[in-house]
CSV table of C-alpha atoms in Angstrom, one decimal:
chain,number,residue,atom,x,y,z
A,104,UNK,CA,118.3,124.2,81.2
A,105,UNK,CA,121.2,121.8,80.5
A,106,UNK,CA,121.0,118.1,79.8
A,107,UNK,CA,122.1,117.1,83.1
A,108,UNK,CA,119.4,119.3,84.5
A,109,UNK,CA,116.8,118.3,82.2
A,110,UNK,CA,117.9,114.2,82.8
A,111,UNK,CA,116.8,114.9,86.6
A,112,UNK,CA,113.7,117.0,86.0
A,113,UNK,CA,112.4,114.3,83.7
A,114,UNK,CA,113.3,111.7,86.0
A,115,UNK,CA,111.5,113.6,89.1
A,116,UNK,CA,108.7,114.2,87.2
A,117,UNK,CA,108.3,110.5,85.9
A,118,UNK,CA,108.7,109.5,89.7
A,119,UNK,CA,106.5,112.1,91.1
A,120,UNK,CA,103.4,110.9,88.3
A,121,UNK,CA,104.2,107.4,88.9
A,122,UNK,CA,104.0,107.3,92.6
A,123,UNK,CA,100.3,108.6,93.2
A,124,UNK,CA,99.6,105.7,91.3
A,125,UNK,CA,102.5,103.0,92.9
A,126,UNK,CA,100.4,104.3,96.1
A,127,UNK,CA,96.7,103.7,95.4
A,128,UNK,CA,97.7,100.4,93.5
A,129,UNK,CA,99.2,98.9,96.4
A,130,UNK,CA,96.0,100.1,99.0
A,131,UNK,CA,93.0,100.2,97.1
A,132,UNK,CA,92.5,96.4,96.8
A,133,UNK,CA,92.9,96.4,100.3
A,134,UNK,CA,90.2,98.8,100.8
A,135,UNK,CA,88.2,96.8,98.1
A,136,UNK,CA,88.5,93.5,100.1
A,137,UNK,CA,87.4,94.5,103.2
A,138,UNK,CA,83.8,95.4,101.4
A,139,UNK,CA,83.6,92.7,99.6
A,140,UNK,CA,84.3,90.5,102.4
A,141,UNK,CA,81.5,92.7,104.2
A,142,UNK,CA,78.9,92.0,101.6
A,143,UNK,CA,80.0,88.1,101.6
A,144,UNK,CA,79.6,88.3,105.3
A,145,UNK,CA,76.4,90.4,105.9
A,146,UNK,CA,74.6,90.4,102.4
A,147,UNK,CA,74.7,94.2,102.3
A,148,UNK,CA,74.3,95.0,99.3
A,149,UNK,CA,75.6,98.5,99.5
A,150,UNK,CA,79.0,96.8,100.4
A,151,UNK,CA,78.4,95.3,96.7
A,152,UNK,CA,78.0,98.5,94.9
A,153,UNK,CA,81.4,99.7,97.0
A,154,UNK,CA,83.7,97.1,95.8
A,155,UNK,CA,82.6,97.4,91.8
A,156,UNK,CA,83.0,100.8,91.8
A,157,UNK,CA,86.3,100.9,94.2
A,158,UNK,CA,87.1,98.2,91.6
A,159,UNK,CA,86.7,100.5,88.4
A,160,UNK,CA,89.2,102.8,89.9
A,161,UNK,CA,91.7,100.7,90.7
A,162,UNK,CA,91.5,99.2,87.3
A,163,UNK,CA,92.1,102.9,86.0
A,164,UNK,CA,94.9,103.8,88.0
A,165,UNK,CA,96.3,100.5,87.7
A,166,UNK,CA,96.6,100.4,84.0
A,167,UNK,CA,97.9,104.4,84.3
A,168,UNK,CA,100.3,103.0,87.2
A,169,UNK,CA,101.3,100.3,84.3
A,170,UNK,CA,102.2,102.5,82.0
A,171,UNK,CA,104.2,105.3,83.5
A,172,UNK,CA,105.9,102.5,85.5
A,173,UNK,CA,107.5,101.1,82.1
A,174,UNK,CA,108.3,104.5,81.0
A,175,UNK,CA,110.6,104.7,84.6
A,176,UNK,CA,112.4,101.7,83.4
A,177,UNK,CA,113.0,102.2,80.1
A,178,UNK,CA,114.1,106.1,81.7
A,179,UNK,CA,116.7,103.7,83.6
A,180,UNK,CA,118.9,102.6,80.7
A,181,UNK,CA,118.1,105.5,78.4
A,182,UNK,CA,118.6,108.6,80.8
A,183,UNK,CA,121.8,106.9,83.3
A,184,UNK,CA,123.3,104.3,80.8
A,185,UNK,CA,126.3,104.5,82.9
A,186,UNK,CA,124.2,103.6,86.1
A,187,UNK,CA,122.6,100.6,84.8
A,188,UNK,CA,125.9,99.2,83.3
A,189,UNK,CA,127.6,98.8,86.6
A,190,UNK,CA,124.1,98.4,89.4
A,191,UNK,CA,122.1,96.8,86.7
A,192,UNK,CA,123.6,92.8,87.7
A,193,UNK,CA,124.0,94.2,91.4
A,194,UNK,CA,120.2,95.3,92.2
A,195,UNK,CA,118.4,94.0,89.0
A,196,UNK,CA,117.1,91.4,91.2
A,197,UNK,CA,114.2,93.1,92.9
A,198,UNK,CA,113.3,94.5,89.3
A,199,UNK,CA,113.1,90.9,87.9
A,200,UNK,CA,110.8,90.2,91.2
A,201,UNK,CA,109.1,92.9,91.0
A,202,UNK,CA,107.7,92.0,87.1
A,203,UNK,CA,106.4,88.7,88.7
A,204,UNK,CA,104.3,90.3,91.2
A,205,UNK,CA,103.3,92.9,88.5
A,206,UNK,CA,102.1,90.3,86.1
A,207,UNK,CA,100.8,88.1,89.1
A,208,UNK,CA,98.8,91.1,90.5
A,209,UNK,CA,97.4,92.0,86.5
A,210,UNK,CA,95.8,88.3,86.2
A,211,UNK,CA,94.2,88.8,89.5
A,212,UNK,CA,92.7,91.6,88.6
A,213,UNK,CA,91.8,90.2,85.5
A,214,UNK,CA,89.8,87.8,87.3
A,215,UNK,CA,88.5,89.9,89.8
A,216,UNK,CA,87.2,92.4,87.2
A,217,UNK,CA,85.4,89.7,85.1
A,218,UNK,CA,84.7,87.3,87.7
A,219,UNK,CA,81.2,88.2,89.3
A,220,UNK,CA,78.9,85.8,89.0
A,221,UNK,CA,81.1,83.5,87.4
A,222,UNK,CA,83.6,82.2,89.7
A,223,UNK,CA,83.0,80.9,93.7
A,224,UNK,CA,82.1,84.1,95.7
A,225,UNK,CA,84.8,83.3,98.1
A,226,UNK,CA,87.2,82.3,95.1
A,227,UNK,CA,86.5,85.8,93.6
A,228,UNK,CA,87.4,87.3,97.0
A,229,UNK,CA,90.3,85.9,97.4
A,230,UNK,CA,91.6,87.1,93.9
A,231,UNK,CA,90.8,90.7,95.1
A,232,UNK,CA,93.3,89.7,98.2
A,233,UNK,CA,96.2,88.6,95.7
A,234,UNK,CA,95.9,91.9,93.7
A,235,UNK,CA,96.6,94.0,96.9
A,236,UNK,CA,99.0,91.7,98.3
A,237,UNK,CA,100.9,91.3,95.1
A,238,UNK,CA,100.8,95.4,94.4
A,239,UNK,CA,102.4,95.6,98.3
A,240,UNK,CA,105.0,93.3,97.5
A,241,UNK,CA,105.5,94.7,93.6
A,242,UNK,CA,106.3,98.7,95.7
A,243,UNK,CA,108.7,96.8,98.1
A,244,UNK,CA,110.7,95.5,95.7
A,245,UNK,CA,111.0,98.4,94.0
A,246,UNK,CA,111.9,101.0,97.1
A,247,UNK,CA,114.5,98.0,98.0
A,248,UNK,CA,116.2,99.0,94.6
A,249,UNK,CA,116.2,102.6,95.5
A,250,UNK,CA,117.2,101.6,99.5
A,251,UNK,CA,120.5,99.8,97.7
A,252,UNK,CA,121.2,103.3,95.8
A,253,UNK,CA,120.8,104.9,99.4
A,254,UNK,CA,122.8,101.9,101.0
A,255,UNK,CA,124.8,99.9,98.7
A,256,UNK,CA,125.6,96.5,99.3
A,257,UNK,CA,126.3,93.5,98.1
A,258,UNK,CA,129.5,93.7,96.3
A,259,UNK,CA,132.9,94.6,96.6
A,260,UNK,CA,134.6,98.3,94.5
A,261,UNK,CA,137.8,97.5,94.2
A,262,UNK,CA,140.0,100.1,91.7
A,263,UNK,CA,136.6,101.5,90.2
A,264,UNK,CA,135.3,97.6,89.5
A,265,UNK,CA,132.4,95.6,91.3
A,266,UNK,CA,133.2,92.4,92.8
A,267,UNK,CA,131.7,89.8,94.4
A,268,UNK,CA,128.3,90.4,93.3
A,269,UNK,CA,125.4,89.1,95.7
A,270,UNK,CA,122.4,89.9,94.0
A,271,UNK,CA,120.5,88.5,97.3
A,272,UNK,CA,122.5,90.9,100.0
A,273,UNK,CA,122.2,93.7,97.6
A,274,UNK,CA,118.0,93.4,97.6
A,275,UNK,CA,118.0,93.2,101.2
A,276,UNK,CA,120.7,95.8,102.2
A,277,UNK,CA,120.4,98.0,105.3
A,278,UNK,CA,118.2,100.5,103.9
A,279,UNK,CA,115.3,98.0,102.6
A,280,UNK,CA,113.1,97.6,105.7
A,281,UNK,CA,113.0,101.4,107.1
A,282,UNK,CA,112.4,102.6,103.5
A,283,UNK,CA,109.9,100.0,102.4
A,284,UNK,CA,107.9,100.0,106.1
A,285,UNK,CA,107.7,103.8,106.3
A,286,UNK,CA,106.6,103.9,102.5
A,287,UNK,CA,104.0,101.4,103.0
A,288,UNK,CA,102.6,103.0,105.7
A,289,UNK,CA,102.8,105.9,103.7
A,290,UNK,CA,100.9,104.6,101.0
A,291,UNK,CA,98.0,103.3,102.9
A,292,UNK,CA,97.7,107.2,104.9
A,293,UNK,CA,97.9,109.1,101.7
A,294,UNK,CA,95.5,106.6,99.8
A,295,UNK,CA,92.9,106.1,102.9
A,296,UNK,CA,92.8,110.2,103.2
A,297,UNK,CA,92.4,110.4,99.7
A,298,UNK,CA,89.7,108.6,99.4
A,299,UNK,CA,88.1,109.2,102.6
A,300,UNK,CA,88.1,112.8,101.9
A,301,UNK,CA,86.3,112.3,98.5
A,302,UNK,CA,83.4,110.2,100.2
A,303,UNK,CA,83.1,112.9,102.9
A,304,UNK,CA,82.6,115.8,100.3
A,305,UNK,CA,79.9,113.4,99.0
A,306,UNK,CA,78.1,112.9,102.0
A,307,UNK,CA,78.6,117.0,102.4
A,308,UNK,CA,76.8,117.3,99.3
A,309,UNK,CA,73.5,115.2,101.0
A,310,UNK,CA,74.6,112.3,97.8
A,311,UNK,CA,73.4,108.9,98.2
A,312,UNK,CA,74.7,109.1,102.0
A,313,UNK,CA,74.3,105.1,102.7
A,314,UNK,CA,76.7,104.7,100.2
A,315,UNK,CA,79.1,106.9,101.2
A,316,UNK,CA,79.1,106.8,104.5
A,317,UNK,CA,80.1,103.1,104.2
A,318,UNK,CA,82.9,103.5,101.9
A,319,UNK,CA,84.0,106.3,103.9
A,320,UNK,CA,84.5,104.6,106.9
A,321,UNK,CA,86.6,101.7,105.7
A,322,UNK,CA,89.0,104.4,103.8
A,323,UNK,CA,88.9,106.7,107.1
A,324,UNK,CA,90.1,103.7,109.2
A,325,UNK,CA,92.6,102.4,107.3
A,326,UNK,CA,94.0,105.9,106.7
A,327,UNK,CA,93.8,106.9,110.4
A,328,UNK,CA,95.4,103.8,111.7
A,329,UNK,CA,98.3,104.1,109.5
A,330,UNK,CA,98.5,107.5,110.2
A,331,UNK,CA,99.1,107.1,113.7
A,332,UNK,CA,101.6,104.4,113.2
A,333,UNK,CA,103.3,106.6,110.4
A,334,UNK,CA,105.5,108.6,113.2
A,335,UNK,CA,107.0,105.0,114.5
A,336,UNK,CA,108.1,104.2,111.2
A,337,UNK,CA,109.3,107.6,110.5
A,338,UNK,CA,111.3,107.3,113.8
A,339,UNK,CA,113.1,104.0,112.6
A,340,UNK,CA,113.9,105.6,109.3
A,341,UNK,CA,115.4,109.1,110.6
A,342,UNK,CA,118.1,106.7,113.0
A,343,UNK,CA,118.3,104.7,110.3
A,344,UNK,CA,119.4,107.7,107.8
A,345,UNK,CA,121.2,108.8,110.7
A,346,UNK,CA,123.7,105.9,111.1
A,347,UNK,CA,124.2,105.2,107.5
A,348,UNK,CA,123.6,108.6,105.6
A,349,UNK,CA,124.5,111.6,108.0
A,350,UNK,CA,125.0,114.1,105.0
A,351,UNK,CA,121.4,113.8,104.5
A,352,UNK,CA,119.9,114.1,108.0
A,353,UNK,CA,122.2,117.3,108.2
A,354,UNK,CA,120.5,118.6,105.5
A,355,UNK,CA,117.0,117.2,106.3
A,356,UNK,CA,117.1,118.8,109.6
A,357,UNK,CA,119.5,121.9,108.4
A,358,UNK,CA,121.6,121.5,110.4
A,359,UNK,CA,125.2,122.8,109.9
A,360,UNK,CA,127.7,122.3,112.9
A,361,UNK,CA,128.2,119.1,114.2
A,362,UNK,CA,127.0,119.4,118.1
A,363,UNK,CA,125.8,117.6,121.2
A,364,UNK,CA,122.8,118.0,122.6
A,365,UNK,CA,121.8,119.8,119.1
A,366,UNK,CA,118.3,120.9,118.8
A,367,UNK,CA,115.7,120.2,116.5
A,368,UNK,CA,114.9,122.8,114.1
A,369,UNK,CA,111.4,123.4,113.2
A,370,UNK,CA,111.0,125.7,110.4
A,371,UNK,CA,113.4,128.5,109.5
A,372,UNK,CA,115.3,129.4,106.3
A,373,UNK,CA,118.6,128.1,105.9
A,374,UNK,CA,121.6,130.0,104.6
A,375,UNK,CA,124.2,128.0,103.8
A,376,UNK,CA,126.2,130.7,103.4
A,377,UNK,CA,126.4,131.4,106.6
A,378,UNK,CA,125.7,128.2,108.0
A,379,UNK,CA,122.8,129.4,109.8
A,380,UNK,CA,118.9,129.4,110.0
A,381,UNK,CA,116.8,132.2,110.4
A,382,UNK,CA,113.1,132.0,111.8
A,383,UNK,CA,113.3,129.0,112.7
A,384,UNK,CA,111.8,127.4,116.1
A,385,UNK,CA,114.3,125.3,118.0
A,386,UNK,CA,113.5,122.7,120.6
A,387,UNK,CA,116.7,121.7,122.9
A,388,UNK,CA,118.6,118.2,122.5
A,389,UNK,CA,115.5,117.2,120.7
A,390,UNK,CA,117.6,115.9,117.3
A,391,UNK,CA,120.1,114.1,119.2
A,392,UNK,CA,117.8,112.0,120.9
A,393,UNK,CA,115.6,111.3,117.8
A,394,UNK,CA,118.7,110.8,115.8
A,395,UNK,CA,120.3,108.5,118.3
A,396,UNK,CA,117.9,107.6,121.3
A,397,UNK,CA,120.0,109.9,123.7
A,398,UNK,CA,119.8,113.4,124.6
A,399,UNK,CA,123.3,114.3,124.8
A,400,UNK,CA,124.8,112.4,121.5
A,401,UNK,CA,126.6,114.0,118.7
A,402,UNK,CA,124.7,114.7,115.5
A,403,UNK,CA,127.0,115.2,112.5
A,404,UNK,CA,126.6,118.5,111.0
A,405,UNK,CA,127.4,119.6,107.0
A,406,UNK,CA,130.8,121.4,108.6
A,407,UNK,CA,132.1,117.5,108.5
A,408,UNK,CA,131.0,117.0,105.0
A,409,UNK,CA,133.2,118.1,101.7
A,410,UNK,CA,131.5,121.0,100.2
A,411,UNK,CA,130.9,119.1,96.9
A,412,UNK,CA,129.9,116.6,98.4
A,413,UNK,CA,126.2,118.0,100.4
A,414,UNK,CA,123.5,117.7,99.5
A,415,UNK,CA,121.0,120.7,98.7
A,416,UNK,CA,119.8,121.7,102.0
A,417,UNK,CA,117.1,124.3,101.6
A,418,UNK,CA,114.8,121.9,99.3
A,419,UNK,CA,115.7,118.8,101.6
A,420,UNK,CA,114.8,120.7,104.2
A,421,UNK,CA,111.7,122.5,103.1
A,422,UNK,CA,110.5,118.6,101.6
A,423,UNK,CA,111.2,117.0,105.3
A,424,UNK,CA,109.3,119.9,106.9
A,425,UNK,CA,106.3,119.7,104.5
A,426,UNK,CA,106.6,115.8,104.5
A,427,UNK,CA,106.1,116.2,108.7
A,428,UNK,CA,104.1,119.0,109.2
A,429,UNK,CA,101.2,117.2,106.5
A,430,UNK,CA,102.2,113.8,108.5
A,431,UNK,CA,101.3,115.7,112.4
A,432,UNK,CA,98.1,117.0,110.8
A,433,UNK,CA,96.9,113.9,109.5
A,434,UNK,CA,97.4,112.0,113.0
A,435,UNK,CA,95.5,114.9,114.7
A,436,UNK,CA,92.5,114.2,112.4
A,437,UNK,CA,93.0,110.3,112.9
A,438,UNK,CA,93.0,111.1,116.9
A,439,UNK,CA,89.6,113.1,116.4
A,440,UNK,CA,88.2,109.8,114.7
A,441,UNK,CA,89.2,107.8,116.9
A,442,UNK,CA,87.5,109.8,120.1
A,443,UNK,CA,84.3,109.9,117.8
A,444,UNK,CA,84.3,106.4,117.0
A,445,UNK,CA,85.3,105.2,120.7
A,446,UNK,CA,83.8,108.5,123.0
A,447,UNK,CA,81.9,111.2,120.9
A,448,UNK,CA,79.4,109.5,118.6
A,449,UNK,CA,77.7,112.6,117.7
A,450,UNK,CA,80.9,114.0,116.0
A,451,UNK,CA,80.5,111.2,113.5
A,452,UNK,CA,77.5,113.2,112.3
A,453,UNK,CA,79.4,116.4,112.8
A,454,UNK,CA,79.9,118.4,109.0
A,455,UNK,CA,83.2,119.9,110.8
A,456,UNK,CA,84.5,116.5,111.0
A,457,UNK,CA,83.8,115.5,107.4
A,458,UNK,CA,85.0,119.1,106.0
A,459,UNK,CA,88.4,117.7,108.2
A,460,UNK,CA,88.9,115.4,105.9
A,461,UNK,CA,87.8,116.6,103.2
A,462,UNK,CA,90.8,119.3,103.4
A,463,UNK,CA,92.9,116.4,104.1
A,464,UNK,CA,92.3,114.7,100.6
A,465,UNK,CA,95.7,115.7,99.5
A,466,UNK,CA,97.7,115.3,102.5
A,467,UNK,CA,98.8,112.3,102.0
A,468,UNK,CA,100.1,112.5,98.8
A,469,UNK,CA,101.8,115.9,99.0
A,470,UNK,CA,103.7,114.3,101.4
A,471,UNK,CA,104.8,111.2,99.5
A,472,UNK,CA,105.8,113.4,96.9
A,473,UNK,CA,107.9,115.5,99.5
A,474,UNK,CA,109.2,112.7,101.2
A,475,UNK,CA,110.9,111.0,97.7
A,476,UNK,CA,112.3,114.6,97.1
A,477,UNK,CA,113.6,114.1,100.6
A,478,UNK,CA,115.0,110.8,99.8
A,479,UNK,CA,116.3,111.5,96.4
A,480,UNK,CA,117.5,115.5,96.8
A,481,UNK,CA,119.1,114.3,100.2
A,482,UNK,CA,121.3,111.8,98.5
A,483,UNK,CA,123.1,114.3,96.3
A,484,UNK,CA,125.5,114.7,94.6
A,485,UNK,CA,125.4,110.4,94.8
A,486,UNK,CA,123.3,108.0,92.3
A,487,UNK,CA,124.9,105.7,94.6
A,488,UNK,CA,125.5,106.5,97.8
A,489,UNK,CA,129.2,107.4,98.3
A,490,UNK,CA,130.5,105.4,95.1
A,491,UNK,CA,128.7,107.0,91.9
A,492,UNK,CA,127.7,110.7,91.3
A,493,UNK,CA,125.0,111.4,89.6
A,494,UNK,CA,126.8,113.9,86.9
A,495,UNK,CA,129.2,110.7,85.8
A,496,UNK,CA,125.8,108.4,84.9
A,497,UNK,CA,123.9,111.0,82.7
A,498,UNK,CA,123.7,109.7,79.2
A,499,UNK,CA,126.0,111.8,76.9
A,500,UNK,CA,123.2,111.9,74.2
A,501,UNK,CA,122.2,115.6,73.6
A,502,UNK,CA,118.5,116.9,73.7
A,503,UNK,CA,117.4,115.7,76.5
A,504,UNK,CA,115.4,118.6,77.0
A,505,UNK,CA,113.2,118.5,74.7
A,506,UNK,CA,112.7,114.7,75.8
A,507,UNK,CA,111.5,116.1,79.1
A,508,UNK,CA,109.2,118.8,77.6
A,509,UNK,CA,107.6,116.1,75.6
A,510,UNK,CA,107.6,113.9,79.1
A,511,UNK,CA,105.6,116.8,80.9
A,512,UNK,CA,103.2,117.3,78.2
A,513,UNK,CA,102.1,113.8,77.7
A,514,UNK,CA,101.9,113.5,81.7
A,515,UNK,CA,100.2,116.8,81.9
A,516,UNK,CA,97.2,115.0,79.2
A,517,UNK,CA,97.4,112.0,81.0
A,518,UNK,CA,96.8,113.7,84.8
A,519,UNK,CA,93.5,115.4,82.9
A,520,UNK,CA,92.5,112.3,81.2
A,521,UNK,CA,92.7,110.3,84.6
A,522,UNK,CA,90.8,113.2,86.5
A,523,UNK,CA,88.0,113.1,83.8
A,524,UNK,CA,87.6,109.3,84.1
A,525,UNK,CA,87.5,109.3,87.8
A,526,UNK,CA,84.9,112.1,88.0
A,527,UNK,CA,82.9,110.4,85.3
A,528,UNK,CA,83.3,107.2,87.3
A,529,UNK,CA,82.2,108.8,90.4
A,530,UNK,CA,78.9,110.6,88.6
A,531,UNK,CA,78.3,107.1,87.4
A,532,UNK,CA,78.5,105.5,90.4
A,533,UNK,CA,76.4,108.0,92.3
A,534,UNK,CA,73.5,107.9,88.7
A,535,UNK,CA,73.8,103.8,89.6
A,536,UNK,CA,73.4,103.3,93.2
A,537,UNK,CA,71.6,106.4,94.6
């Protein structure tokens, strides 16, 4: 493994811990104030027992989140020193932003942790609302970062030099709102399965069921309503990729000669050799009119981009398909809710139903993870899209890969430390309220 190599490895890794935690940071309040606001409301005190121990998780993963979030920063400078000399004043902006909301959403939850029984009941609510609304806003700042490393905007490169820097255009560049909206929604399918599918094995087990149940359905809803909104905002971000990056559709969707009425591919095992892909099922005109709203439009294929310049296509590819397949599955289960909830009452009592989501608990987040591989993979061989490649902003400090094997080991202990509190926490929870 060479430095270069090792630079990206530690980088993906580093990304790939953080942003289980980004994720559940930005949706658990959420989840936490709608049962608190259901105990305020109906006196329930199972809604009571939800929200402290919802709470005690969040406060785990937030002070996890907290710390492999630093580490991605300080990875910034010390990993692409090249990177952050010229896009630091360009994009630096949402970073500054995003610390306020960090610190803003870390005093909330300050409060909120050690503010039962102390402060106004509505008071404390209300600071349980500012730590989810903060961690939303803290993980669109920092996907408008990445958007302006998908999109750059915001200055002028004139002879190798940036001009004209607009710190303001370059936070809110093309890229922001079809990146932040589809990883929102992301965040709140992934988190709501997650931890709907936990509940649901509880309830399996025949474990203090009143509990459960409750929790379960507030997770369940919020991850089956996003869910089912998850395709829209997937459609706004494919035209969008189409229209600004075409290199990387081509590759998300393998698709090697530039064509009207091109098909989707589903599947398959690109050669890019050959410039084909084998296995694969194919649906007519279907990509043109996803990428571009009409069946007979041209959709770019890699024959139009320089060969050093594509991106990987068989690991774009096999992220985008895992990233959609996991997303179709999850709306089916969120459809099956929904009929129970609104038609067939007696599935909710159903165990197939339950064991559903159970097998959905990591869903979600497998396809986060494959949808950032996507995003990043698919803007090769570009830190920044079409201006900077990623080989000229690697540090030219040597060892870098033992950095990375000590970077995978110490996120290796933490992952086991994190499971080992949360399945203490959930025995606890389970000892206290049963």
């Amino acid at each position: 493994m060479d430095d270069f190599f090792a630079a990206r490895s530690q980088m993906a890794l580093s990304l790939g811990f953080h942003i289980i935690f980004a994720c559940i940071g930005m949706v658990m309040p959420f989840f936490m104030a709608v049962s608190h606001y259901k105990w305020l409301k109906t006196g329930d005190e199972v809604y009571k027992h939800i929200t402290k121990a919802w709470s005690k998780g969040v406060a785990i993963f937030f002070a996890t989140g907290a710390v492999s979030g630093t580490v991605l920063s300080f990875e910034l400078g010390l990993l692409w020193p090249r990177f952050m000399e010229h896009a630091g004043p360009i994009f630096g902006m949402p970073f500054s932003l995003e610390g306020t909301a960090f610190f803003i959403e870390a005093i909330a939850l300050g409060f909120f942790l050690y503010g039962w029984d102390r402060f106004n009941r509505w008071f404390h609510w209300v600071t349980g609302v500012v730590v989810g609304v903060s961690g939303l806003v803290s993980g669109i700042l920092v996907v408008a970062a990445n958007a302006w490393m998908n999109s750059p905007g915001g200055f002028d490169y004139v002879n190798g030099e940036y001009l004209n820097i607009d710190p303001i255009k370059a936070m809110f560049n093309d890229a922001w709102f079809s990146q932040a909206l589809h990883m929102s929604v992301a965040a709140f399918v992934a988190t709501g399965f997650a931890v709907a599918g936990i509940h649901a094995l509880m309830m399996l087990k025949g474990k203090n069921v009143a509990f459960h149940t409750r929790a379960f359905r507030i997770a369940a809803i919020f991850g089956a309503v996003a869910a089912v909104l998850q395709p829209i905002s997937g459609d706004i971000s494919a035209k969008d990729v189409a229209k600004r990056q075409p290199a990387k559709l081509a590759a998300m969707e393998a698709h090697f000669h530039t064509e009207e009425k091109a098909p989707l591919i589903i599947g398959g095992i690109p050669n890019e050799k050959t410039g084909e892909v084998d296995y694969a099922l194919r649906i007519p005109r279907m990509l043109s009119f996803l990428a571009h709203g009409d069946f007979s439009a041209e959709v770019k294929g890699l024959d139009q981009v320089p060969v050093q310049d594509r991106p990987p296509v068989a690991v774009t590819h096999y992220a985008f398909q895992i990233m959609v397949g996991l997303g179709m599955a999850m709306v089916l289960i969120a459809l099956l809710y929904f009929i129970a909830l609104w038609k067939k009452r007696n599935w909710l009592r159903g165990r197939w139903l339950l064991k559903l989501f159970v097998i959905a608990t990591p869903m979600g987040f497998i396809a986060v993870e494959a949808g950032w591989t996507v995003t990043e993979v698919g803007r090769q061989p570009w830190i920044i899209n079409g201006i900077m490649r990623t080989a000229d902003a690697v540090t030219p400090m040597p060892g870098i890969v033992y950095s990375f094997y000590i970077f995978t080991a110490v996120y290796i202990s933490l992952s086991v430390i994190v499971a080992f509190l949360l399945y203490r926490q959930i025995k606890m929870v389970d000892k206290l309220y049963n």
